[in-house]
Each structure stands twice: as C-alpha cells, then as structure tokens.
PDB file of C-alpha atoms in Angstrom:
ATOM      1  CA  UNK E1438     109.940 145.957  96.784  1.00 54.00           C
ATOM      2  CA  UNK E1439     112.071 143.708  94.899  1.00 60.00           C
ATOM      3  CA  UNK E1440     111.950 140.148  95.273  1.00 65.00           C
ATOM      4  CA  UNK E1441     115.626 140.249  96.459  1.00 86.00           C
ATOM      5  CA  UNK E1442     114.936 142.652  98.926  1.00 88.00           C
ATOM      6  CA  UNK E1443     111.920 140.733 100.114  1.00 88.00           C
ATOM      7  CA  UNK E1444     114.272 137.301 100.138  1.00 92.00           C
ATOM      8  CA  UNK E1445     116.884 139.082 102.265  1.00 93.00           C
ATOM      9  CA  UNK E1446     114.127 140.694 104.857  1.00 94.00           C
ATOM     10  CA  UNK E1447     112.567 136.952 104.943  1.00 95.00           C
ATOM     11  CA  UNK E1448     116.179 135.195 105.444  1.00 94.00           C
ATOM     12  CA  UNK E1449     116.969 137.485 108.507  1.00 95.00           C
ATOM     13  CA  UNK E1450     113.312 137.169 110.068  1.00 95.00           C
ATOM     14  CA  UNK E1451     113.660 133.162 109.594  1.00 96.00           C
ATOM     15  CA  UNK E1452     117.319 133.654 111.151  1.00 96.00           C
ATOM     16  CA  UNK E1453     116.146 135.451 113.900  1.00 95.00           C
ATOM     17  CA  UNK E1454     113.140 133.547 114.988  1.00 95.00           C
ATOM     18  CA  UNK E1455     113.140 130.241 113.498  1.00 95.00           C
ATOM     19  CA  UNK E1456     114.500 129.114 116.818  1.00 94.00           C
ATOM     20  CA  UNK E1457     111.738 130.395 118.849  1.00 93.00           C
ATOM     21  CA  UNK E1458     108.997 129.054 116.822  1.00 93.00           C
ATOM     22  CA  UNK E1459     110.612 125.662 116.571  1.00 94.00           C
ATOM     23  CA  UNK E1460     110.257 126.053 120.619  1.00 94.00           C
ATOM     24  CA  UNK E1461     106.446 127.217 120.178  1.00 92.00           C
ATOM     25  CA  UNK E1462     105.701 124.124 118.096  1.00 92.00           C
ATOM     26  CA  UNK E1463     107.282 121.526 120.340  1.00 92.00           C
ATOM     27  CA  UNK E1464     105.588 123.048 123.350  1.00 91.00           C
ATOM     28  CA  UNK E1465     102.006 122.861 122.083  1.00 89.00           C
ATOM     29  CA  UNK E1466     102.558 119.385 120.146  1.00 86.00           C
ATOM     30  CA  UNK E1467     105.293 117.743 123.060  1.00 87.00           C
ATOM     31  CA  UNK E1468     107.633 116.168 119.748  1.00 86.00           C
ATOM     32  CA  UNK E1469     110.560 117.192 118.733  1.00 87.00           C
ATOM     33  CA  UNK E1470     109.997 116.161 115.322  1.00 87.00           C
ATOM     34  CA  UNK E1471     106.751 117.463 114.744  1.00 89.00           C
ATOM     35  CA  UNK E1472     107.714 120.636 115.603  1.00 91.00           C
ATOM     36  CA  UNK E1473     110.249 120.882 113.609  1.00 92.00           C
ATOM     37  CA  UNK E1474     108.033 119.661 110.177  1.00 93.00           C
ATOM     38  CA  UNK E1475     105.454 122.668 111.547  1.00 94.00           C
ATOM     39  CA  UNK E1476     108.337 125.523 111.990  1.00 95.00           C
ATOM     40  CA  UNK E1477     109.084 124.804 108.486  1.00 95.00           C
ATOM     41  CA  UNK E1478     105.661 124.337 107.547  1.00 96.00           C
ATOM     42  CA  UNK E1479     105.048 127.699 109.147  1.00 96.00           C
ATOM     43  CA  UNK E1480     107.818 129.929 107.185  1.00 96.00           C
ATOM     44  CA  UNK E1481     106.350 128.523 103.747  1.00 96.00           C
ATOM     45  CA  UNK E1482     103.427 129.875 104.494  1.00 96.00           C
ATOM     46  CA  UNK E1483     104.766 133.109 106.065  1.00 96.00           C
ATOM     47  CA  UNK E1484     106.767 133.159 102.806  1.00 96.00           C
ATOM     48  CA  UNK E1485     103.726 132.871 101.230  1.00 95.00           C
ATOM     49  CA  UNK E1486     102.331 135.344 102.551  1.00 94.00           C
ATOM     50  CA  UNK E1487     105.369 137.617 103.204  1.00 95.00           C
ATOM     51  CA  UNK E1488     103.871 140.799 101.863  1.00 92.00           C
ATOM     52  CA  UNK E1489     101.269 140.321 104.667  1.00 92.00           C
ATOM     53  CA  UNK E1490     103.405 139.390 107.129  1.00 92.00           C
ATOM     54  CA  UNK E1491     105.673 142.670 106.539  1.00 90.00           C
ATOM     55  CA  UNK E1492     102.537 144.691 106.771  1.00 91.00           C
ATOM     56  CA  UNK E1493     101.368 143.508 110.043  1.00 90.00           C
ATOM     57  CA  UNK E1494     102.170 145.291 112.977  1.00 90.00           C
ATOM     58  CA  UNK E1495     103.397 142.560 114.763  1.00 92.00           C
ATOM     59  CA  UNK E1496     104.951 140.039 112.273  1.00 93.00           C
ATOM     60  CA  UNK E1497     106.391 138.027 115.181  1.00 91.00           C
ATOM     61  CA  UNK E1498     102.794 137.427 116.718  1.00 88.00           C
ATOM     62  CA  UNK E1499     101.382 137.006 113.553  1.00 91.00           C
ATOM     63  CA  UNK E1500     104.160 134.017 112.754  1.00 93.00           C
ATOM     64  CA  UNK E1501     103.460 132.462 116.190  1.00 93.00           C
ATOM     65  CA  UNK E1502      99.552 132.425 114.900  1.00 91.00           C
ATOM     66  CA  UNK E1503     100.081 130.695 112.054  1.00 93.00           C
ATOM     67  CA  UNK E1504     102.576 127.805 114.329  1.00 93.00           C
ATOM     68  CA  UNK E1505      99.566 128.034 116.451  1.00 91.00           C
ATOM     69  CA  UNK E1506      97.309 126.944 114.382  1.00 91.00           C
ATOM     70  CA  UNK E1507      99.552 124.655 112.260  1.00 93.00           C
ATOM     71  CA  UNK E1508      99.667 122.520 115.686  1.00 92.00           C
ATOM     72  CA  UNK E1509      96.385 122.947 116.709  1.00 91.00           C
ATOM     73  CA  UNK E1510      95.291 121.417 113.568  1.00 91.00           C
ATOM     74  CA  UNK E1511      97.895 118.786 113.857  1.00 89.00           C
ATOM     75  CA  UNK E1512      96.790 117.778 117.300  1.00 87.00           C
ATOM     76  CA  UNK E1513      93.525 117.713 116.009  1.00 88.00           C
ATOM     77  CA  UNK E1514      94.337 115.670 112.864  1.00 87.00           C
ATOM     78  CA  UNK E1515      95.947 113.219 115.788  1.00 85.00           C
ATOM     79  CA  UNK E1516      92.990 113.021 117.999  1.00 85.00           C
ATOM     80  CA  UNK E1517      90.485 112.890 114.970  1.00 85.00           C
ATOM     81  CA  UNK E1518      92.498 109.515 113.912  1.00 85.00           C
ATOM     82  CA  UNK E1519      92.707 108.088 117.541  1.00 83.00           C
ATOM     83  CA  UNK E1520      89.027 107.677 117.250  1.00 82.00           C
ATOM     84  CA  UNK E1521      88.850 106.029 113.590  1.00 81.00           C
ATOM     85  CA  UNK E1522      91.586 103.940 115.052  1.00 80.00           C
ATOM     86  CA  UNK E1523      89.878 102.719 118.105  1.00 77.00           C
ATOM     87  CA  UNK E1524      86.450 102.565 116.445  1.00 76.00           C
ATOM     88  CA  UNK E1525      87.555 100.581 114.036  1.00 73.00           C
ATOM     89  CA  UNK E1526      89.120  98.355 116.678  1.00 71.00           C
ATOM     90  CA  UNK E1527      86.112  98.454 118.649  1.00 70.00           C
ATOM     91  CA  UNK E1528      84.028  97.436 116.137  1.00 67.00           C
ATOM     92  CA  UNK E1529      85.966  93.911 115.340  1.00 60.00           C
ATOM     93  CA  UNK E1530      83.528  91.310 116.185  1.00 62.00           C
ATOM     94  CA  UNK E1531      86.594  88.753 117.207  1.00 57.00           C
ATOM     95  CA  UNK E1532      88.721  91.333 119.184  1.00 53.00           C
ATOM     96  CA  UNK E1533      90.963  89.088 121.932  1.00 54.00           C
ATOM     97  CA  UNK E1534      89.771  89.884 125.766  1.00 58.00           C
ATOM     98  CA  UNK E1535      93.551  89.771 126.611  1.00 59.00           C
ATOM     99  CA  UNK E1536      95.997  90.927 123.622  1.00 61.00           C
ATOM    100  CA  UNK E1537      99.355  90.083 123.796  1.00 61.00           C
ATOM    101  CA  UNK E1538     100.533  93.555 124.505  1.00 65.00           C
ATOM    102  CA  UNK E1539     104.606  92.795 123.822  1.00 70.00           C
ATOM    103  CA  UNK E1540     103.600  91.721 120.512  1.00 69.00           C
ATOM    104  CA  UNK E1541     101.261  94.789 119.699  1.00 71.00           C
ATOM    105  CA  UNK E1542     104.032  96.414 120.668  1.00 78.00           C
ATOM    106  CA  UNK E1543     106.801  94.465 118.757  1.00 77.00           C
ATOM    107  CA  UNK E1544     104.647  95.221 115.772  1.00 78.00           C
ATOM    108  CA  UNK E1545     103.841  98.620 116.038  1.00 82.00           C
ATOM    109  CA  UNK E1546     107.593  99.295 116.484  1.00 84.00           C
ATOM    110  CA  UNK E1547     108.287  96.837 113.345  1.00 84.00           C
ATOM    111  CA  UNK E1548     105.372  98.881 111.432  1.00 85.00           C
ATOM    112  CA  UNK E1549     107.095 102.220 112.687  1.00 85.00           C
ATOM    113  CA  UNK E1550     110.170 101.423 111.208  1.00 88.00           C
ATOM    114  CA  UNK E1551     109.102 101.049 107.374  1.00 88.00           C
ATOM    115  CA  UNK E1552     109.143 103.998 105.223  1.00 88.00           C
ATOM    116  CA  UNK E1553     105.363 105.961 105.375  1.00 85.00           C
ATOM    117  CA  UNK E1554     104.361 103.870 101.754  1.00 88.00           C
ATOM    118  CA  UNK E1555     105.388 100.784 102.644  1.00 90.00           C
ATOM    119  CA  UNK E1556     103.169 101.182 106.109  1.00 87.00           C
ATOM    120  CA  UNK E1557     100.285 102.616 104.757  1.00 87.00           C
ATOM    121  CA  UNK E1558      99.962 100.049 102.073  1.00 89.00           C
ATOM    122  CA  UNK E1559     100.258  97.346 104.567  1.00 87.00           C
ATOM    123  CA  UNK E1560      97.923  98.937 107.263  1.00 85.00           C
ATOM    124  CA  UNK E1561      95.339  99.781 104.500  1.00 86.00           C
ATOM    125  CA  UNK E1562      95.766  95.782 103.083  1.00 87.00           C
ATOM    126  CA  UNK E1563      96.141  93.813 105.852  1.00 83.00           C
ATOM    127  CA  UNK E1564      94.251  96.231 108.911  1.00 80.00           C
ATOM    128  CA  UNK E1565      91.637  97.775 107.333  1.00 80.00           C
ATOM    129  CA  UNK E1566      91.454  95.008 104.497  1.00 82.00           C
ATOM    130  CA  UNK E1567      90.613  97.598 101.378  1.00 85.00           C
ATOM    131  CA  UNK E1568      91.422  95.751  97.853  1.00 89.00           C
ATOM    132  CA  UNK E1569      94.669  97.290  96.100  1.00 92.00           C
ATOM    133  CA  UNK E1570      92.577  99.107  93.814  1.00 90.00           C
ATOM    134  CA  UNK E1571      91.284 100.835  97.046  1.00 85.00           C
ATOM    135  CA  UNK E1572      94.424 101.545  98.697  1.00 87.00           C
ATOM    136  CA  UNK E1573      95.776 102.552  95.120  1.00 88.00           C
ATOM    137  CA  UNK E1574      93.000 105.225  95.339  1.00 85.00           C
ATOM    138  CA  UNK E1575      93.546 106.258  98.890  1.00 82.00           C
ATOM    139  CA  UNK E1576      97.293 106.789  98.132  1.00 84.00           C
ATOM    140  CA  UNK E1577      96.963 108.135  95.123  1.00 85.00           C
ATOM    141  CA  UNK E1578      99.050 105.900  93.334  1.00 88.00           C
ATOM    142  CA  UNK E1579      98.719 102.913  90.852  1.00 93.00           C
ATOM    143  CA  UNK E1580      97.515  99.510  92.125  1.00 94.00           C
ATOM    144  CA  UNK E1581     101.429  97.802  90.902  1.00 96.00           C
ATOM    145  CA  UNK E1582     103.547 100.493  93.113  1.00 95.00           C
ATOM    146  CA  UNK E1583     100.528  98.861  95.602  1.00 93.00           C
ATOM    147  CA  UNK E1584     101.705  95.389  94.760  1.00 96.00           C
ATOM    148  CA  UNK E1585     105.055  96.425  94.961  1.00 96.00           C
ATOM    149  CA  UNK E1586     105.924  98.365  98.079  1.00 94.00           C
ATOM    150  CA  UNK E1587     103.234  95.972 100.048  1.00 92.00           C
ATOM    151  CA  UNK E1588     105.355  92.549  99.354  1.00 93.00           C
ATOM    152  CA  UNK E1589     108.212  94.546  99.786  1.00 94.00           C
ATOM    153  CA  UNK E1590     106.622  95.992 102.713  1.00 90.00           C
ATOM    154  CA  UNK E1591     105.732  92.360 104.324  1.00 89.00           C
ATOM    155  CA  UNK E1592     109.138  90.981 103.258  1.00 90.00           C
ATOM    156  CA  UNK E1593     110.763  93.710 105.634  1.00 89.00           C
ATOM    157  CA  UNK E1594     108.268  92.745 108.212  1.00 86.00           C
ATOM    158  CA  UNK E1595     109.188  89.452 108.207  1.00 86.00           C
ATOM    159  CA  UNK E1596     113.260  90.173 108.377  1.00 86.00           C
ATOM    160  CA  UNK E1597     112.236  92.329 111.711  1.00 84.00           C
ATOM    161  CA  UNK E1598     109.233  89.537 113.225  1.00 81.00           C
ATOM    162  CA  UNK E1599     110.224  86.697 111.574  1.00 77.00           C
ATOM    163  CA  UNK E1600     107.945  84.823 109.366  1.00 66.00           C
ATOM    164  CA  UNK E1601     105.731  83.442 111.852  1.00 64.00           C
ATOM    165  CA  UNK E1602     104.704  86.843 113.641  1.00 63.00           C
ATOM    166  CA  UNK E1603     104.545  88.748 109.456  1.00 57.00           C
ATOM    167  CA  UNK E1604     101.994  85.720 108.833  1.00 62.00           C
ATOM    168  CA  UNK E1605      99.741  86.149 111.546  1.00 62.00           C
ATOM    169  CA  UNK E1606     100.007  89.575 111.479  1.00 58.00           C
ATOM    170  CA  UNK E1607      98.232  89.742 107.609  1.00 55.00           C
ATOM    171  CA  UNK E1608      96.485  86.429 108.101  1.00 59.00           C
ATOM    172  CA  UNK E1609      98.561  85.221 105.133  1.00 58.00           C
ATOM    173  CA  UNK E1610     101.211  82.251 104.385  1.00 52.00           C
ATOM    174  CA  UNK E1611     104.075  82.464 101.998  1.00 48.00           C
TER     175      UNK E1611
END
C-alpha cells in the first residue's frame, strides 16, 4: 500500500473516531485536558503502528487499548508521584502541625500558573533543594537555562505573591 493510501485510510479513521476516544480518555482519567494530550498521544502511536492496526480485526478495539493503557499508565504515573510527594513531605523533620492551607493553596495556584520549566526548576531548587547542577541533570538541560528560568521563575512568583510570600516560600531574600 502506498503511503498516500495509508495517510488517507489513517485521516478518515482519526476523523471518524477521534471523538470517541477523546471521550474514552476523559472518562478513565476525569480531565479534560489530559484526555485530550492521550487521544493524540494515542493516534501517534496507532500511526505508528498503522500497518498493525489495519490488520487487526477490530482496529476500533484495538485503538481504545492503546487509550486504555495510555491512561492507565498516566493514572499510575499520578498516583506513583502522590506518594514521592507526600513522603517527601512526611519525612520533613520541621513540618507545621497546622499549615496555613489558603497559602498552600495561593501557592500552588501561583506555581500552577508558570510555564512547566520555570516550575520544575523552582520545585526541584527551592522544594526538594537539589544544587543547579542537579536539577540541570534532572531536566536535561544546562545549569545557566537553570539559573535563568529559576530567577525568572521566582521573579514571576513574586509579581503573583508578592515579595514577602516568594521569600518565604524559597527561604531566600532579594
């Protein structure tokens, strides 16, 4: 089959049922957004796989397998860090015995609201306290694009807390 045949086949198949597995995805995961990331996700590996999916007798149960599994391994990515996260928290030897939940919550929203970079490099400095070299590693990038998107990072923080709430946050002062 030629690969323009085999493009047209996989345009109408996404046509007809990208819909349905975008449905499938947020069903199993409960987000919108998430679901759509693993539809997509899904028909680039069904692309990938096209001349496998074409062969199978059921190429619609086959693509809601591989959704299936795509959000089965996202929920347990999810759950997997839930437990890093609260062990880690857990572990803290001067963890407060009442937290001031509407500014947890102020700065998870504030920390929600940077680009994925600029949050990791500030959760990986400031929570988890790893050196840039460190978080360089972990992100894969170099330990100046660390430097970089973490002060711009905590000057963004401070626009949305205000300087007060950025300093205690990162036990820093500026």
């Amino acid at each position: 089959m030629a690969l323009d045949d085999a493009s047209a086949e996989f345009h109408d198949f996404f046509e007809r049922h990208h819909a349905e597995l975008a449905r499938l995805a947020h069903l199993l995961t409960g987000e919108a957004d998430t679901a759509d990331d693993l539809a997509a996700d899904a028909f680039v590996a069904l692309w990938h796989r096209w001349d496998r999916v074409q062969r199978a007798d059921h190429p619609v149960a086959y693509a809601r397998g591989v959704v299936t599994n795509m959000a089965r391994a996202r929920i347990r990515a999810l759950i997997r860090e839930r437990r890093r996260i609260h062990l880690f928290w857990s572990a803290l030897p001067g963890r407060a015995q009442h937290p001031d939940v509407d500014a947890v919550m102020d700065v998870r929203r504030a920390l929600a609201r940077l680009p994925f970079r600029k949050r990791a490099c500030v959760v990986l400095r400031h929570a988890l306290d790893l050196s840039e070299k460190d978080t360089a590693l972990a992100l894969g990038t170099s330990v100046g694009t660390v430097k970089s998107q973490t002060s711009k990072a905590m000057a963004e923080l401070q626009r949305l807390l205000g300087a007060q709430a950025a300093e205690e946050l990162t036990g820093t002062r500026n």
